Coordinates of C-alpha atoms in Angstrom, one line a residue:
M1 CA 34.0 -29.8 -27.8
A2 CA 35.1 -27.3 -25.2
A3 CA 35.7 -24.7 -27.9
E4 CA 32.2 -25.2 -29.2
T5 CA 30.7 -24.7 -25.7
D6 CA 32.7 -21.6 -25.2
A7 CA 31.6 -20.2 -28.5
T8 CA 28.0 -20.9 -27.7
A9 CA 28.3 -19.2 -24.3
A10 CA 30.0 -16.2 -25.9
G11 CA 27.3 -16.0 -28.5
G12 CA 24.6 -16.2 -25.9
L13 CA 26.2 -13.4 -23.8
A14 CA 26.6 -11.3 -26.9
G15 CA 22.9 -11.8 -27.7
E16 CA 21.9 -10.8 -24.2
M17 CA 24.0 -7.6 -24.5
E18 CA 22.4 -6.8 -27.8
V19 CA 18.9 -7.2 -26.3
E20 CA 19.7 -5.1 -23.3
A21 CA 21.2 -2.4 -25.5
Y22 CA 18.1 -2.4 -27.7
R23 CA 15.9 -2.2 -24.6
R24 CA 17.7 0.9 -23.4
L25 CA 18.0 2.7 -26.7
F26 CA 14.5 1.9 -28.0
P27 CA 12.3 1.3 -24.9
L28 CA 9.0 1.9 -26.6
A29 CA 9.8 -0.4 -29.6
F30 CA 11.1 -3.0 -27.1
L31 CA 7.8 -2.9 -25.1
E32 CA 5.6 -3.0 -28.2
R33 CA 7.5 -6.0 -29.6
H34 CA 6.4 -7.9 -26.5
L35 CA 2.9 -6.6 -26.4
R36 CA 2.3 -7.9 -29.9
E37 CA 2.9 -11.3 -28.4
S38 CA 0.5 -10.5 -25.5
V39 CA 3.4 -10.8 -23.0
R40 CA 5.4 -8.2 -21.1
P41 CA 9.2 -7.8 -20.7
D42 CA 9.1 -9.5 -17.3
A43 CA 7.2 -12.5 -18.8
R44 CA 3.8 -11.6 -17.2
R45 CA 0.5 -11.7 -19.0
L46 CA -0.9 -8.3 -19.7
G47 CA -3.6 -8.4 -17.0
E48 CA -1.4 -10.2 -14.4
A49 CA -0.2 -8.4 -11.3
R50 CA 3.2 -9.2 -9.7
P51 CA 3.6 -11.5 -6.8
T52 CA 2.5 -9.8 -3.6
T53 CA 3.4 -10.6 0.0
V54 CA 2.2 -9.0 3.3
A55 CA 4.1 -9.3 6.6
L56 CA 2.3 -7.9 9.7
G57 CA 4.1 -6.5 12.7
A58 CA 7.2 -5.4 10.9
V59 CA 7.8 -2.5 13.4
S60 CA 7.8 -3.7 17.0
S61 CA 7.6 -0.1 18.4
A62 CA 4.5 0.8 16.4
H63 CA 0.9 0.0 17.4
G64 CA 0.3 -1.4 14.0
S65 CA 2.6 -2.0 11.0
A66 CA 3.0 -4.0 7.8
L67 CA 5.7 -4.6 5.2
V68 CA 4.3 -5.2 1.7
R69 CA 6.2 -6.3 -1.4
L70 CA 4.6 -5.9 -4.8
G71 CA 7.1 -7.4 -7.2
D72 CA 10.3 -5.3 -6.5
T73 CA 8.2 -2.4 -5.0
A74 CA 8.4 -2.4 -1.2
M75 CA 6.4 -0.4 1.3
L76 CA 6.5 -0.2 5.1
A77 CA 3.5 1.3 6.9
S78 CA 3.4 2.1 10.6
I79 CA 0.8 3.5 12.9
K80 CA 1.5 5.3 16.1
L81 CA -1.4 6.3 18.4
E82 CA -1.3 9.4 20.7
V83 CA -4.0 10.8 23.0
M84 CA -5.1 14.3 22.1
S85 CA -8.1 16.6 22.7
P86 CA -10.7 16.2 19.8
P87 CA -11.7 19.2 17.8
A88 CA -14.9 21.0 18.9
E89 CA -16.8 20.1 15.6
T90 CA -16.2 16.3 16.1
P91 CA -16.0 15.8 19.9
D92 CA -16.8 12.0 19.7
Q93 CA -14.3 11.1 16.9
G94 CA -10.6 10.5 16.6
S95 CA -8.5 11.5 13.6
I96 CA -5.8 10.3 11.2
A97 CA -2.7 12.0 9.9
V98 CA -1.2 10.4 6.8
E99 CA 2.3 11.0 5.5
F100 CA 4.0 9.2 2.6
H101 CA 7.7 9.2 2.5
M102 CA 10.1 8.6 -0.5
P103 CA 13.7 8.7 0.8
P104 CA 16.5 8.8 -1.7
I105 CA 17.3 5.1 -1.2
C106 CA 14.0 4.1 -2.8
S107 CA 14.8 5.3 -6.3
P108 CA 17.7 7.0 -8.3
L109 CA 15.1 9.5 -9.4
V110 CA 14.7 10.8 -5.8
R111 CA 17.5 13.3 -5.0
P112 CA 18.8 13.9 -1.5
G113 CA 17.5 17.1 0.0
R114 CA 14.7 17.4 -2.5
P115 CA 11.2 16.1 -1.7
A116 CA 9.8 13.7 -4.2
E117 CA 7.0 15.2 -6.3
A118 CA 4.9 12.1 -6.0
A119 CA 5.0 12.0 -2.1
P120 CA 2.3 14.7 -1.3
V121 CA 0.1 13.4 -4.2
I122 CA 0.1 9.8 -2.8
S123 CA -0.4 11.1 0.8
K124 CA -3.5 13.0 -0.3
A125 CA -4.8 10.0 -2.3
L126 CA -4.3 7.6 0.6
E127 CA -6.2 10.0 3.0
D128 CA -9.0 10.4 0.5
V129 CA -9.5 6.7 0.1
L130 CA -9.4 6.0 3.8
M131 CA -12.0 8.6 4.5
S132 CA -14.3 7.7 1.6
S133 CA -14.1 3.9 1.7
G134 CA -15.9 3.5 5.0
M135 CA -13.2 1.1 6.3
L136 CA -12.6 3.2 9.4
N137 CA -15.1 4.4 12.0
L138 CA -13.5 7.4 13.6
K139 CA -15.8 7.1 16.6
E140 CA -13.9 4.0 17.6
L141 CA -10.9 6.3 18.2
C142 CA -12.8 8.3 20.8
L143 CA -11.9 7.7 24.4
I144 CA -13.9 10.3 26.4
S145 CA -16.3 12.4 24.3
G146 CA -15.2 16.0 24.1
K147 CA -12.1 15.4 26.2
A148 CA -9.8 12.7 24.7
S149 CA -9.4 10.7 21.5
W150 CA -6.8 8.9 19.6
V151 CA -4.8 10.5 16.7
A152 CA -3.4 7.8 14.4
Y153 CA -0.2 8.9 12.9
L154 CA 0.1 6.8 9.7
D155 CA 3.6 6.9 8.1
V156 CA 4.2 5.0 4.9
Y157 CA 7.8 4.6 3.7
C158 CA 8.7 3.6 0.2
L159 CA 11.7 1.3 0.5
N160 CA 12.0 0.5 -3.1
A161 CA 10.1 2.2 -6.0
D162 CA 9.5 -0.1 -9.0
G163 CA 6.1 1.0 -10.1
S164 CA 2.5 1.0 -8.8
L165 CA 3.5 3.0 -5.7
F166 CA 0.0 3.9 -4.7
D167 CA -1.2 0.3 -4.9
A168 CA 1.6 -1.0 -2.7
A169 CA 1.1 2.0 -0.3
L170 CA -2.6 1.4 0.1
I171 CA -2.2 -2.4 0.6
S172 CA 0.4 -1.7 3.3
V173 CA -1.9 0.8 5.0
V174 CA -4.9 -1.6 5.0
A175 CA -2.6 -4.3 6.4
A176 CA -1.3 -2.0 9.1
F177 CA -4.8 -1.1 10.3
T178 CA -5.6 -4.8 10.3
H179 CA -2.7 -5.3 12.6
L180 CA -3.4 -2.2 14.8
E181 CA -4.0 -2.9 18.5
I182 CA -5.5 -0.1 20.7
P183 CA -3.4 0.1 23.9
L184 CA -4.7 0.4 27.5
V185 CA -5.5 4.0 28.6
S186 CA -6.0 5.4 32.1
V187 CA -7.2 8.6 33.7
G188 CA -4.7 10.2 36.2
D189 CA -5.6 12.1 39.4
D190 CA -5.5 15.4 37.4
G191 CA -7.9 14.1 34.8
R192 CA -5.3 13.6 32.2
V193 CA -5.6 10.6 29.9
F194 CA -2.5 8.6 29.1
T195 CA -1.4 5.2 27.9
V196 CA -0.3 2.7 30.5
G197 CA 1.5 -0.6 30.5
G198 CA 2.2 -3.4 32.9
N199 CA 0.4 -4.4 36.1
E200 CA 1.3 -1.3 38.0
G201 CA -0.6 1.0 35.6
K202 CA -3.6 -1.3 35.7
T203 CA -4.0 -1.2 39.4
K204 CA -3.0 2.3 40.2
Y205 CA -5.2 4.2 37.8
E206 CA -8.7 3.9 36.5
L207 CA -8.8 2.2 33.0
V208 CA -10.8 3.9 30.3
N209 CA -10.7 0.7 28.2
R210 CA -10.5 -2.6 30.0
E211 CA -8.5 -4.5 27.5
K212 CA -6.5 -4.0 24.3
R213 CA -8.6 -4.3 21.2
K214 CA -8.7 -4.2 17.4
L215 CA -10.5 -1.7 15.3
T216 CA -13.7 -2.9 13.6
L217 CA -13.0 -2.5 10.0
G218 CA -15.7 -1.9 7.4
D219 CA -15.4 -2.5 3.7
I220 CA -11.7 -2.7 2.9
P221 CA -10.4 -0.8 -0.2
F222 CA -8.2 -2.7 -2.7
P223 CA -6.4 -1.0 -5.5
L224 CA -5.2 -1.8 -9.0
T225 CA -3.3 0.5 -11.4
C226 CA -3.4 -0.2 -15.1
A227 CA -1.2 1.3 -17.8
L228 CA -2.9 1.9 -21.1
H229 CA -1.1 1.7 -24.4
K230 CA -3.1 1.6 -27.6
D231 CA -5.3 -1.5 -27.2
S232 CA -3.3 -3.0 -24.4
I233 CA -4.1 -2.9 -20.7
L234 CA -1.1 -3.6 -18.4
A235 CA -2.1 -4.4 -14.8
D236 CA 0.3 -3.4 -12.1
P237 CA 3.0 -1.7 -14.3
T238 CA 6.6 -1.6 -13.3
A239 CA 8.6 1.6 -13.1
E240 CA 10.0 0.8 -16.6
E241 CA 6.6 0.4 -18.1
E242 CA 5.3 3.6 -16.3
S243 CA 8.3 5.6 -17.8
I244 CA 7.3 4.5 -21.3
I245 CA 3.4 4.6 -21.1
E246 CA 1.9 8.0 -20.4
T247 CA -1.7 6.9 -19.7
S248 CA -2.8 5.1 -16.5
V249 CA -5.9 4.4 -14.5
T250 CA -6.0 3.5 -10.8
V251 CA -9.2 1.8 -9.7
V252 CA -10.0 1.3 -6.0
L253 CA -12.9 -1.1 -5.1
D254 CA -14.0 -2.1 -1.7
S255 CA -14.3 -5.7 -0.4
S256 CA -18.0 -5.6 -1.5
G257 CA -17.0 -4.8 -5.1
H258 CA -18.2 -1.1 -4.9
L259 CA -16.2 1.6 -6.6
V260 CA -14.4 3.8 -4.1
S261 CA -12.3 5.9 -6.5
L262 CA -11.1 6.0 -10.0
Q263 CA -8.1 8.2 -10.8
K264 CA -6.7 9.0 -14.3
P265 CA -3.8 11.4 -13.9
G266 CA -3.4 12.9 -17.4
G267 CA -2.4 11.0 -20.5
G268 CA -4.6 10.2 -23.4
V269 CA -8.3 9.7 -23.6
A270 CA -9.6 6.3 -22.3
S271 CA -12.8 4.8 -23.7
M272 CA -15.6 3.6 -21.5
S273 CA -14.9 0.0 -22.5
T274 CA -11.3 0.4 -21.4
I275 CA -12.4 1.7 -18.0
K276 CA -14.8 -1.2 -17.6
A277 CA -12.0 -3.6 -18.5
C278 CA -9.8 -2.0 -15.8
I279 CA -12.6 -2.3 -13.2
S280 CA -13.1 -5.9 -14.1
L281 CA -9.4 -6.6 -13.6
A282 CA -9.6 -4.7 -10.3
K283 CA -12.3 -7.0 -9.1
E284 CA -10.2 -10.0 -9.7
R285 CA -7.2 -8.4 -8.1
G286 CA -9.3 -7.4 -5.0
Q287 CA -10.3 -11.0 -4.4
K288 CA -6.6 -12.1 -4.6
L289 CA -5.5 -9.3 -2.3
K290 CA -8.2 -10.2 0.2
E291 CA -6.9 -13.8 0.3
I292 CA -3.3 -12.6 0.8
L293 CA -4.4 -10.3 3.6
M294 CA -6.4 -13.0 5.4
D295 CA -3.5 -15.5 5.1
S296 CA -1.1 -12.9 6.7
V297 CA -3.5 -12.3 9.5
E298 CA -3.9 -16.1 10.2
A299 CA -0.1 -16.5 10.0
T300 CA 0.4 -13.7 12.6
M301 CA -2.2 -15.2 14.9
E302 CA -0.4 -18.6 14.8
V303 CA 2.9 -17.0 15.7
D304 CA 1.2 -15.1 18.6
Q305 CA -0.3 -18.3 19.9
T306 CA 3.1 -20.1 19.9
E307 CA 4.8 -17.3 21.8

């Protein structure tokens, strides 16, 4: 009996090794074998995104931060505010500086000492979406018109890269701005504006803003990247799927369902019906992400009330 059990276990192990070898040697054939059954190598349905979690306040030294996990992809976004003089062309507005980081620990494809090619592309895409979505009103970052305004330094760190990096990055950015709290600011005797803390700063200097506050966010952008292979649309592809499939479409819709951006970086031609199907999947995904974000905000508020 024991011998039969050992033989079965050995056979199962050998079978697993054969499958893994086939997966590595013939990745496209392995993927297509699954797609014919309308399932993916990780057992998801074609239009199904990976489990997503949002944790607000992940960085205590930042004014706003969030840690997002999209499957095995992990992103950390942090916002640090500094007081600076606004540019002459926009004296009543603040500004945002976006930087996306891919350290070598996030992927074996990122080499030490060499910047990742995707980093500046994602940085620019994040900035474009933030500016075009209407989520932020830069006038809310103004302190004294023509004299002082906030600069929001937004840094996004990829902790683990397993596909759909832009999606995870944008979700973390949105969550970080949801968590952002504008600190107290005072005007010194020399007219210089600076942040203060504690009761001493509140009584010694004149406060520009009387209390800490949140930004008023407009329509929030929610992303979904779809990999396109023949007649199949794979929502939220993994790094393995992205390495096999050349064509992808990234759709960003705001919380009202309006199209913010649609990116298709190279690859084959996508039909209009395929694009519409991707937009439909993005609408469903946006609703789920909205619920996840609201749940994380409520959980953070409950923690704050108990402290």
